Each structure stands twice: as C-alpha cells, then as structure tokens.
mmCIF file of C-alpha atoms in Angstrom:
data_model
loop_
_atom_site.group_PDB
_atom_site.id
_atom_site.type_symbol
_atom_site.label_atom_id
_atom_site.label_comp_id
_atom_site.label_asym_id
_atom_site.label_seq_id
_atom_site.Cartn_x
_atom_site.Cartn_y
_atom_site.Cartn_z
ATOM 1 C CA UNK A 1 -15.805 7.893 -11.153
ATOM 2 C CA UNK A 2 -12.221 7.431 -10.411
ATOM 3 C CA UNK A 3 -11.711 4.083 -8.345
ATOM 4 C CA UNK A 4 -10.779 4.237 -4.667
ATOM 5 C CA UNK A 5 -8.945 1.334 -3.162
ATOM 6 C CA UNK A 6 -7.755 0.569 0.657
ATOM 7 C CA UNK A 7 -4.279 -0.169 2.010
ATOM 8 C CA UNK A 8 -4.172 -1.531 5.192
ATOM 9 C CA UNK A 9 -1.149 -2.540 7.305
ATOM 10 C CA UNK A 10 -3.118 -4.313 9.873
ATOM 11 C CA UNK A 11 -1.903 -2.082 12.661
ATOM 12 C CA UNK A 12 -1.216 -3.026 16.179
ATOM 13 C CA UNK A 13 -2.520 -0.334 18.505
ATOM 14 C CA UNK A 14 -1.156 0.144 21.947
ATOM 15 C CA UNK A 15 -2.671 -2.342 24.309
ATOM 16 C CA UNK A 16 -3.986 -4.706 21.410
ATOM 17 C CA UNK A 17 -2.588 -7.728 19.655
ATOM 18 C CA UNK A 18 -2.046 -8.915 16.130
ATOM 19 C CA UNK A 19 -4.773 -11.309 16.646
ATOM 20 C CA UNK A 20 -7.203 -8.372 17.234
ATOM 21 C CA UNK A 21 -5.410 -6.469 14.205
ATOM 22 C CA UNK A 22 -6.400 -9.617 11.832
ATOM 23 C CA UNK A 23 -9.898 -9.329 12.949
ATOM 24 C CA UNK A 24 -9.942 -5.557 12.381
ATOM 25 C CA UNK A 25 -8.120 -6.203 8.954
ATOM 26 C CA UNK A 26 -11.028 -8.504 7.993
ATOM 27 C CA UNK A 27 -13.732 -6.493 9.392
ATOM 28 C CA UNK A 28 -12.462 -3.154 7.242
ATOM 29 C CA UNK A 29 -12.223 -5.268 4.204
ATOM 30 C CA UNK A 30 -15.790 -6.473 4.402
ATOM 31 C CA UNK A 31 -16.857 -2.862 5.130
ATOM 32 C CA UNK A 32 -14.797 -1.684 2.213
ATOM 33 C CA UNK A 33 -16.372 -4.162 -0.356
ATOM 34 C CA UNK A 34 -19.800 -2.813 0.664
ATOM 35 C CA UNK A 35 -18.581 0.793 0.409
ATOM 36 C CA UNK A 36 -17.427 0.217 -3.249
ATOM 37 C CA UNK A 37 -13.689 0.127 -2.740
ATOM 38 C CA UNK A 38 -11.894 -1.705 -5.751
ATOM 39 C CA UNK A 39 -8.949 -3.431 -3.984
ATOM 40 C CA UNK A 40 -7.872 -4.141 -0.411
ATOM 41 C CA UNK A 41 -3.911 -4.248 -0.375
ATOM 42 C CA UNK A 42 -1.748 -5.464 2.468
ATOM 43 C CA UNK A 43 2.089 -4.655 2.810
ATOM 44 C CA UNK A 44 4.984 -6.590 3.783
ATOM 45 C CA UNK A 45 6.976 -5.027 6.705
ATOM 46 C CA UNK A 46 9.084 -6.666 9.083
ATOM 47 C CA UNK A 47 10.348 -6.031 12.702
ATOM 48 C CA UNK A 48 7.736 -3.278 13.405
ATOM 49 C CA UNK A 49 5.824 -3.158 16.630
ATOM 50 C CA UNK A 50 2.920 -1.570 14.961
ATOM 51 C CA UNK A 51 2.538 -3.337 11.893
ATOM 52 C CA UNK A 52 0.989 -7.248 11.741
ATOM 53 C CA UNK A 53 1.165 -7.786 7.922
ATOM 54 C CA UNK A 54 4.584 -9.412 7.719
ATOM 55 C CA UNK A 55 3.266 -12.667 6.426
ATOM 56 C CA UNK A 56 1.303 -10.915 3.589
ATOM 57 C CA UNK A 57 0.255 -13.944 1.296
ATOM 58 C CA UNK A 58 -1.155 -15.487 4.578
ATOM 59 C CA UNK A 59 -3.125 -12.507 5.279
ATOM 60 C CA UNK A 60 -4.193 -11.965 1.848
ATOM 61 C CA UNK A 61 -5.946 -15.504 1.934
ATOM 62 C CA UNK A 62 -7.351 -14.594 5.316
ATOM 63 C CA UNK A 63 -9.385 -11.748 3.857
ATOM 64 C CA UNK A 64 -10.098 -12.983 0.544
ATOM 65 C CA UNK A 65 -11.646 -16.085 2.419
ATOM 66 C CA UNK A 66 -14.074 -13.716 4.438
ATOM 67 C CA UNK A 67 -14.994 -11.488 1.477
ATOM 68 C CA UNK A 68 -16.520 -12.234 -1.805
ATOM 69 C CA UNK A 69 -15.722 -9.464 -4.577
ATOM 70 C CA UNK A 70 -13.239 -7.028 -3.648
ATOM 71 C CA UNK A 71 -9.634 -7.484 -5.219
ATOM 72 C CA UNK A 72 -7.350 -8.567 -2.607
ATOM 73 C CA UNK A 73 -3.579 -8.213 -2.912
ATOM 74 C CA UNK A 74 0.091 -7.101 -2.041
ATOM 75 C CA UNK A 75 0.958 -3.482 -1.959
ATOM 76 C CA UNK A 76 3.593 -5.121 -1.791
ATOM 77 C CA UNK A 77 5.786 -7.953 -1.588
ATOM 78 C CA UNK A 78 9.146 -6.886 -1.068
ATOM 79 C CA UNK A 79 10.720 -9.313 -4.120
ATOM 80 C CA UNK A 80 14.479 -8.885 -2.860
ATOM 81 C CA UNK A 81 13.254 -10.947 0.378
ATOM 82 C CA UNK A 82 11.927 -13.887 -1.418
ATOM 83 C CA UNK A 83 12.765 -16.058 -4.743
ATOM 84 C CA UNK A 84 10.654 -15.470 -7.756
ATOM 85 C CA UNK A 85 9.531 -19.086 -7.830
ATOM 86 C CA UNK A 86 8.397 -18.946 -4.169
ATOM 87 C CA UNK A 87 6.271 -15.816 -4.838
ATOM 88 C CA UNK A 88 4.908 -17.309 -8.130
ATOM 89 C CA UNK A 89 3.834 -20.439 -6.118
ATOM 90 C CA UNK A 90 2.323 -18.340 -3.165
ATOM 91 C CA UNK A 91 0.476 -16.257 -5.386
ATOM 92 C CA UNK A 92 -0.432 -18.826 -7.957
ATOM 93 C CA UNK A 93 -2.079 -20.456 -4.874
ATOM 94 C CA UNK A 94 -3.875 -17.561 -4.084
ATOM 95 C CA UNK A 95 -5.247 -17.261 -7.490
ATOM 96 C CA UNK A 96 -6.348 -20.968 -7.658
ATOM 97 C CA UNK A 97 -8.449 -20.419 -4.320
ATOM 98 C CA UNK A 98 -9.992 -16.829 -5.422
ATOM 99 C CA UNK A 99 -9.641 -16.742 -9.122
ATOM 100 C CA UNK A 100 -9.764 -13.361 -10.727
ATOM 101 C CA UNK A 101 -9.530 -11.542 -7.174
ATOM 102 C CA UNK A 102 -5.638 -11.367 -6.484
ATOM 103 C CA UNK A 103 -3.203 -8.588 -7.281
ATOM 104 C CA UNK A 104 0.407 -8.647 -6.923
ATOM 105 C CA UNK A 105 2.502 -5.367 -6.309
ATOM 106 C CA UNK A 106 6.078 -5.724 -6.082
ATOM 107 C CA UNK A 107 8.844 -3.419 -4.499
ATOM 108 C CA UNK A 108 12.665 -3.592 -4.264
ATOM 109 C CA UNK A 109 12.751 -2.231 -0.491
ATOM 110 C CA UNK A 110 13.599 -4.483 2.229
ATOM 111 C CA UNK A 111 10.354 -3.453 4.156
ATOM 112 C CA UNK A 112 12.592 -3.310 7.548
ATOM 113 C CA UNK A 113 15.897 -2.006 8.739
ATOM 114 C CA UNK A 114 19.198 -3.596 7.637
ATOM 115 C CA UNK A 115 19.505 -6.011 10.761
ATOM 116 C CA UNK A 116 16.031 -7.349 9.973
ATOM 117 C CA UNK A 117 16.810 -7.430 6.409
ATOM 118 C CA UNK A 118 19.829 -9.640 7.028
ATOM 119 C CA UNK A 119 17.816 -11.878 9.641
ATOM 120 C CA UNK A 120 15.400 -12.334 6.397
ATOM 121 C CA UNK A 121 17.890 -12.748 3.587
ATOM 122 C CA UNK A 122 21.222 -13.932 5.549
ATOM 123 C CA UNK A 123 22.799 -11.886 2.805
ATOM 124 C CA UNK A 124 22.417 -8.315 1.882
ATOM 125 C CA UNK A 125 24.624 -8.239 -1.207
ATOM 126 C CA UNK A 126 22.857 -7.357 -4.130
ATOM 127 C CA UNK A 127 23.023 -6.275 -7.904
ATOM 128 C CA UNK A 128 21.377 -3.037 -9.039
ATOM 129 C CA UNK A 129 19.942 -5.205 -11.709
ATOM 130 C CA UNK A 130 18.567 -8.133 -9.569
ATOM 131 C CA UNK A 131 15.154 -6.656 -8.981
ATOM 132 C CA UNK A 132 14.235 -6.027 -12.834
ATOM 133 C CA UNK A 133 15.447 -9.597 -13.608
ATOM 134 C CA UNK A 134 13.632 -10.994 -10.634
ATOM 135 C CA UNK A 135 10.506 -9.088 -11.753
ATOM 136 C CA UNK A 136 10.766 -10.584 -15.424
ATOM 137 C CA UNK A 137 11.427 -14.246 -14.019
ATOM 138 C CA UNK A 138 8.514 -13.793 -11.573
ATOM 139 C CA UNK A 139 6.256 -12.903 -14.820
ATOM 140 C CA UNK A 140 7.636 -15.883 -16.728
ATOM 141 C CA UNK A 141 6.967 -18.202 -13.911
ATOM 142 C CA UNK A 142 3.180 -17.056 -14.304
ATOM 143 C CA UNK A 143 2.984 -17.112 -17.987
ATOM 144 C CA UNK A 144 1.301 -19.355 -20.384
ATOM 145 C CA UNK A 145 4.656 -20.603 -21.691
ATOM 146 C CA UNK A 146 7.322 -20.337 -19.245
ATOM 147 C CA UNK A 147 11.021 -20.135 -20.829
ATOM 148 C CA UNK A 148 12.502 -21.562 -17.692
ATOM 149 C CA UNK A 149 12.617 -25.334 -17.174
ATOM 150 C CA UNK A 150 11.686 -24.955 -13.555
ATOM 151 C CA UNK A 151 7.567 -25.060 -13.324
ATOM 152 C CA UNK A 152 5.692 -22.960 -10.730
ATOM 153 C CA UNK A 153 2.971 -24.987 -9.498
ATOM 154 C CA UNK A 154 0.409 -23.748 -9.006
ATOM 155 C CA UNK A 155 1.390 -20.467 -10.800
ATOM 156 C CA UNK A 156 2.137 -21.400 -14.611
ATOM 157 C CA UNK A 157 -0.671 -19.970 -16.593
ATOM 158 C CA UNK A 158 -2.422 -17.676 -14.064
ATOM 159 C CA UNK A 159 -1.013 -14.362 -14.929
ATOM 160 C CA UNK A 160 -1.777 -12.675 -11.729
ATOM 161 C CA UNK A 161 -1.764 -8.892 -12.491
ATOM 162 C CA UNK A 162 1.629 -7.299 -11.428
ATOM 163 C CA UNK A 163 2.245 -3.774 -10.361
ATOM 164 C CA UNK A 164 5.472 -2.267 -9.827
ATOM 165 C CA UNK A 165 5.456 -0.097 -6.425
ATOM 166 C CA UNK A 166 7.796 2.856 -5.978
ATOM 167 C CA UNK A 167 8.687 5.783 -3.915
ATOM 168 C CA UNK A 168 11.621 6.807 -6.357
ATOM 169 C CA UNK A 169 11.959 7.225 -9.995
ATOM 170 C CA UNK A 170 13.553 3.671 -10.181
ATOM 171 C CA UNK A 171 9.994 2.063 -10.079
ATOM 172 C CA UNK A 172 8.596 4.591 -12.515
ATOM 173 C CA UNK A 173 11.237 3.613 -15.229
ATOM 174 C CA UNK A 174 10.949 -0.006 -14.690
ATOM 175 C CA UNK A 175 7.179 -0.278 -14.735
ATOM 176 C CA UNK A 176 7.134 1.783 -17.979
ATOM 177 C CA UNK A 177 9.822 -0.219 -19.721
ATOM 178 C CA UNK A 178 7.779 -3.511 -18.693
ATOM 179 C CA UNK A 179 4.380 -2.110 -19.491
ATOM 180 C CA UNK A 180 3.080 -2.711 -16.098
ATOM 181 C CA UNK A 181 0.871 -0.454 -13.722
ATOM 182 C CA UNK A 182 2.321 1.763 -11.387
ATOM 183 C CA UNK A 183 1.855 2.433 -7.786
ATOM 184 C CA UNK A 184 3.541 5.414 -6.150
ATOM 185 C CA UNK A 185 3.973 5.616 -2.216
ATOM 186 C CA UNK A 186 2.958 9.211 -2.143
ATOM 187 C CA UNK A 187 1.165 8.481 1.239
ATOM 188 C CA UNK A 188 4.628 8.498 2.889
ATOM 189 C CA UNK A 189 7.291 9.395 0.491
ATOM 190 C CA UNK A 190 5.872 12.354 -1.716
ATOM 191 C CA UNK A 191 8.929 14.367 -2.696
ATOM 192 C CA UNK A 192 9.534 12.633 -6.217
ATOM 193 C CA UNK A 193 5.726 11.873 -6.794
ATOM 194 C CA UNK A 194 5.381 14.234 -9.866
ATOM 195 C CA UNK A 195 8.613 13.539 -11.422
ATOM 196 C CA UNK A 196 8.004 9.768 -11.153
ATOM 197 C CA UNK A 197 4.489 10.252 -12.700
ATOM 198 C CA UNK A 198 5.766 12.282 -15.657
ATOM 199 C CA UNK A 199 8.724 9.593 -16.216
ATOM 200 C CA UNK A 200 6.516 6.568 -16.110
ATOM 201 C CA UNK A 201 3.821 8.125 -18.505
ATOM 202 C CA UNK A 202 6.429 9.563 -20.920
ATOM 203 C CA UNK A 203 8.426 6.074 -21.033
ATOM 204 C CA UNK A 204 5.495 3.750 -21.224
ATOM 205 C CA UNK A 205 5.765 0.975 -23.360
ATOM 206 C CA UNK A 206 2.296 -0.866 -24.107
ATOM 207 C CA UNK A 207 2.498 -4.665 -23.333
ATOM 208 C CA UNK A 208 0.403 -7.582 -23.667
ATOM 209 C CA UNK A 209 -0.633 -6.850 -19.870
ATOM 210 C CA UNK A 210 -1.452 -3.109 -20.497
ATOM 211 C CA UNK A 211 -1.902 -1.084 -23.409
ATOM 212 C CA UNK A 212 -1.735 2.482 -21.731
ATOM 213 C CA UNK A 213 0.161 3.742 -18.648
ATOM 214 C CA UNK A 214 -2.107 3.251 -15.368
ATOM 215 C CA UNK A 215 -1.091 5.197 -12.318
ATOM 216 C CA UNK A 216 -2.130 4.577 -8.401
ATOM 217 C CA UNK A 217 -1.312 7.052 -5.943
ATOM 218 C CA UNK A 218 -1.200 6.522 -2.116
ATOM 219 C CA UNK A 219 -3.145 9.100 -0.364
ATOM 220 C CA UNK A 220 -3.681 9.472 3.572
ATOM 221 C CA UNK A 221 -7.172 10.023 4.757
ATOM 222 C CA UNK A 222 -8.154 11.034 8.165
ATOM 223 C CA UNK A 223 -12.086 11.764 8.144
ATOM 224 C CA UNK A 224 -14.400 12.333 10.689
ATOM 225 C CA UNK A 225 -17.727 14.277 11.270
ATOM 226 C CA UNK A 226 -15.643 17.671 12.089
ATOM 227 C CA UNK A 227 -12.460 18.968 11.240
ATOM 228 C CA UNK A 228 -11.445 19.102 14.946
ATOM 229 C CA UNK A 229 -12.000 15.510 15.523
ATOM 230 C CA UNK A 230 -10.179 14.479 12.286
ATOM 231 C CA UNK A 231 -7.107 16.578 13.347
ATOM 232 C CA UNK A 232 -7.312 14.767 16.652
ATOM 233 C CA UNK A 233 -7.614 11.336 15.359
ATOM 234 C CA UNK A 234 -4.608 12.070 12.885
ATOM 235 C CA UNK A 235 -2.289 12.631 15.693
ATOM 236 C CA UNK A 236 -2.052 8.684 16.257
ATOM 237 C CA UNK A 237 -0.139 8.374 12.850
ATOM 238 C CA UNK A 238 1.703 11.360 13.632
ATOM 239 C CA UNK A 239 3.342 10.089 16.972
ATOM 240 C CA UNK A 240 3.971 6.575 15.019
ATOM 241 C CA UNK A 241 5.685 8.063 12.282
ATOM 242 C CA UNK A 242 7.839 10.693 14.574
ATOM 243 C CA UNK A 243 8.474 7.602 16.618
ATOM 244 C CA UNK A 244 9.787 5.534 13.564
ATOM 245 C CA UNK A 245 12.082 8.510 12.169
ATOM 246 C CA UNK A 246 13.493 8.936 15.924
ATOM 247 C CA UNK A 247 14.449 5.270 15.716
ATOM 248 C CA UNK A 248 12.048 4.284 18.534
ATOM 249 C CA UNK A 249 9.134 2.242 16.415
ATOM 250 C CA UNK A 250 6.029 1.651 18.355
ATOM 251 C CA UNK A 251 2.524 0.204 18.342
ATOM 252 C CA UNK A 252 -0.274 2.918 17.159
ATOM 253 C CA UNK A 253 -0.824 5.031 20.022
ATOM 254 C CA UNK A 254 -3.827 6.831 21.280
ATOM 255 C CA UNK A 255 -4.425 10.184 19.759
ATOM 256 C CA UNK A 256 -3.376 13.247 21.855
ATOM 257 C CA UNK A 257 -4.896 16.634 22.045
ATOM 258 C CA UNK A 258 -2.525 19.200 20.609
ATOM 259 C CA UNK A 259 0.505 16.783 19.684
ATOM 260 C CA UNK A 260 1.589 19.155 16.722
ATOM 261 C CA UNK A 261 2.101 22.138 19.017
ATOM 262 C CA UNK A 262 4.299 19.938 21.332
ATOM 263 C CA UNK A 263 6.682 19.169 18.594
ATOM 264 C CA UNK A 264 10.088 21.191 17.688
ATOM 265 C CA UNK A 265 10.135 22.772 14.447
ATOM 266 C CA UNK A 266 12.212 19.815 12.704
ATOM 267 C CA UNK A 267 9.577 17.289 13.506
ATOM 268 C CA UNK A 268 6.682 19.561 12.507
ATOM 269 C CA UNK A 269 8.264 20.123 9.190
ATOM 270 C CA UNK A 270 8.500 16.521 8.757
ATOM 271 C CA UNK A 271 4.871 15.857 9.485
ATOM 272 C CA UNK A 272 3.860 18.433 7.274
ATOM 273 C CA UNK A 273 6.207 17.282 4.376
ATOM 274 C CA UNK A 274 5.161 13.527 4.720
ATOM 275 C CA UNK A 275 1.416 14.665 4.856
ATOM 276 C CA UNK A 276 1.495 16.686 1.857
ATOM 277 C CA UNK A 277 -0.782 13.906 -0.022
ATOM 278 C CA UNK A 278 -3.329 13.723 2.777
ATOM 279 C CA UNK A 279 -6.866 15.057 3.803
ATOM 280 C CA UNK A 280 -7.669 15.524 7.476
ATOM 281 C CA UNK A 281 -11.112 16.822 8.209
ATOM 282 C CA UNK A 282 -14.592 16.512 7.621
ATOM 283 C CA UNK A 283 -16.371 15.393 4.468
ATOM 284 C CA UNK A 284 -16.232 18.929 2.938
ATOM 285 C CA UNK A 285 -12.503 19.229 3.819
ATOM 286 C CA UNK A 286 -11.629 15.859 2.384
ATOM 287 C CA UNK A 287 -13.284 16.633 -0.643
ATOM 288 C CA UNK A 288 -11.572 19.793 -1.364
ATOM 289 C CA UNK A 289 -8.372 18.233 -0.888
ATOM 290 C CA UNK A 290 -9.212 14.978 -2.902
ATOM 291 C CA UNK A 291 -10.324 17.445 -5.752
ATOM 292 C CA UNK A 292 -7.162 19.299 -5.711
ATOM 293 C CA UNK A 293 -4.735 16.273 -5.500
ATOM 294 C CA UNK A 294 -6.668 14.632 -8.591
ATOM 295 C CA UNK A 295 -6.392 17.296 -10.783
ATOM 296 C CA UNK A 296 -2.660 18.237 -9.960
ATOM 297 C CA UNK A 297 -1.699 14.369 -10.536
ATOM 298 C CA UNK A 298 -4.211 12.975 -13.152
ATOM 299 C CA UNK A 299 -4.379 9.886 -11.086
ATOM 300 C CA UNK A 300 -6.058 6.810 -12.378
ATOM 301 C CA UNK A 301 -6.905 5.486 -8.855
ATOM 302 C CA UNK A 302 -6.142 6.390 -5.382
ATOM 303 C CA UNK A 303 -5.087 3.898 -2.627
ATOM 304 C CA UNK A 304 -6.398 5.394 0.548
ATOM 305 C CA UNK A 305 -4.579 4.727 3.964
ATOM 306 C CA UNK A 306 -6.159 5.631 7.272
ATOM 307 C CA UNK A 307 -3.952 4.677 10.407
ATOM 308 C CA UNK A 308 -6.464 5.539 13.006
ATOM 309 C CA UNK A 309 -5.939 4.087 16.554
ATOM 310 C CA UNK A 310 -9.886 3.409 17.410
ATOM 311 C CA UNK A 311 -11.154 0.810 14.811
ATOM 312 C CA UNK A 312 -14.624 2.210 14.723
ATOM 313 C CA UNK A 313 -13.257 5.598 14.068
ATOM 314 C CA UNK A 314 -11.292 4.249 11.204
ATOM 315 C CA UNK A 315 -14.344 2.628 9.640
ATOM 316 C CA UNK A 316 -16.111 5.987 9.752
ATOM 317 C CA UNK A 317 -12.963 7.508 8.078
ATOM 318 C CA UNK A 318 -13.279 4.973 5.060
ATOM 319 C CA UNK A 319 -17.019 5.448 5.207
ATOM 320 C CA UNK A 320 -16.919 9.066 4.540
ATOM 321 C CA UNK A 321 -14.229 8.837 1.986
ATOM 322 C CA UNK A 322 -16.402 6.611 0.026
ATOM 323 C CA UNK A 323 -19.286 8.883 0.188
ATOM 324 C CA UNK A 324 -17.022 11.697 -1.067
ATOM 325 C CA UNK A 325 -15.675 9.641 -3.827
ATOM 326 C CA UNK A 326 -19.298 9.148 -5.010
ATOM 327 C CA UNK A 327 -19.975 12.745 -4.986
ATOM 328 C CA UNK A 328 -16.916 14.032 -6.607
#
C-alpha cells in the first residue's frame, strides 16, 4: 500500500482566527494519525491572510507534542529566508524533543511576495548557487562529523531526514545530485511534474541518506459522501486561489454553489489547469482518480492537501481518502 501523508497550511477561514486554525491543525493531525497517514507536514508562507503556518518550526512542535507516532515536518522551510545554522538548531531541537519523528523539507522560493520577502531578508540579492550551497551546509551542520568549525547545538549528529521540494526542474536536479528524496508541488504547480520526475529518477545518485529515488507528489482531494457535495466544498479553495492570482489574497471563504459557472473563461482555465492533480467527489470518484494518477506517475508517496472551509467536512474528506487508500 502506497503511503499517504497530509499537507496542512493551517488555513484561516473567514470569521476565524489563527488560534482556531492551530486548534484545527492539531485536531487534524490526531485524526490523521489514527487513520494511518504517514506524515503531517506544514509549509512556510508569509503575509498571506488565509495561511497561519508562517512560524513553521513552532507549529511543528505544537503538533508533535499533541501526537505520538505520526511523522511531523516542514513541507517546507524556505531556506533563503534563514541561515542554515538557525534551521539546523531549530530542527535539532525538534528532533531532540521528538526523536525519530521529524522531517525537514527545503524549498528555495520565498513563500511570499517580493515586499514580504524583503521584510524577511532585508536583501533580495541572491546567487543561483546559494540554495544548493545552503542545503549542503545545513546537512553538514547536522552530520556526525561536521567540516565546519561552528557547531549546531542541538543539531550535530542528529541527521534529520532532509527532502528537496520543488515546482520546477531545478529541485529535481538538486535532489538527484545530492541523493535526497524529492517532493514535487503538483497540487498547485503541475505543469512540469512529469518532466521533473523523469529528470530526478534518471539523474539520481545514491547517497548515505537514500539508496534509490523516492518521489512524493502533492495531490488535492476534496472528498464527500456525494460528488455534488464535494464539488461544492472545493469552491472555497477555488475562490481562494483565484483571489490570490488576482492580487487579492484572502482568508478561506465559505463555499458557493455554482462558483465555476460564475467565472470568466480565463479564470476557469486557470482553475482547471491547477486542479489537474486533484480528485473531487465521492469515495468511488476519488478512488478512480487516484488510481489514474498513481499509474501515470509511479509516485512512491502522496502528500494529500484538502483546503475545505468547514473543519468537520475537511476531516471527513481525509477520512474518506484514508478509506480509499486502504482499498487501492
């Protein structure tokens, strides 16, 4: 059985608060643990009204403290926003608190717009080779015998599993060269997915961390007891995505009947494209779509995301998805 995992952005719904989002995040993680999901990852985003997971390592600690067996991690930490030493210390601390349960996914995007990125970094000047160098430096900080004179405490010798994240071909090539597992953000940027998978598998060099390629793919699921209900629930994410791409980022809005029919052709085409790695419907519909996707990609693991306005409906979506996984 292929493992399924959960990606949660700790969404802030209209009328809600970050505090409520964090309660829902922990509740989802506890349910996911019972339903057999392998990992629970959160992603670093900044300056977005509908995403509360900006302080990602703090939220990882919150979830890990409230669960007992599910792996908890970052999908991902946007490394250009941080020094490698700081991340080594943060994740060394997490691994020390929750040994054997922490994952560290690394991305090179800012997780924000340029103005917010500038506020985070103070300086947007960067070298194309900086991200690969930072990844290698971070891995060295957490190795058994670091080459650097500066020591990550805690961090040294903990060897937290590191993943390379990507939505383009760059991450695939870097993960292959370093012999690391690769997670592709097909849940929102599917256009280069197949090419990235091919590049990664063809160029993979075995390492001390991983002896063969391992591909995790992001996949949206909006599952409900009927196809009609699932289509209705998916409109919250659709509204949110259109708002973001229109320069009007928002909190996660309540679902709207007939939302797609209200959109112009350009917006509808955008939604259809970005949802090409998705399943929307009842258990039967979701099962058929997942089988197709797995057959086409040969993914080793799926990272399921389900941005649904109502928390109970979101839990139900993940429950149905777990039942479908067990029957595949």
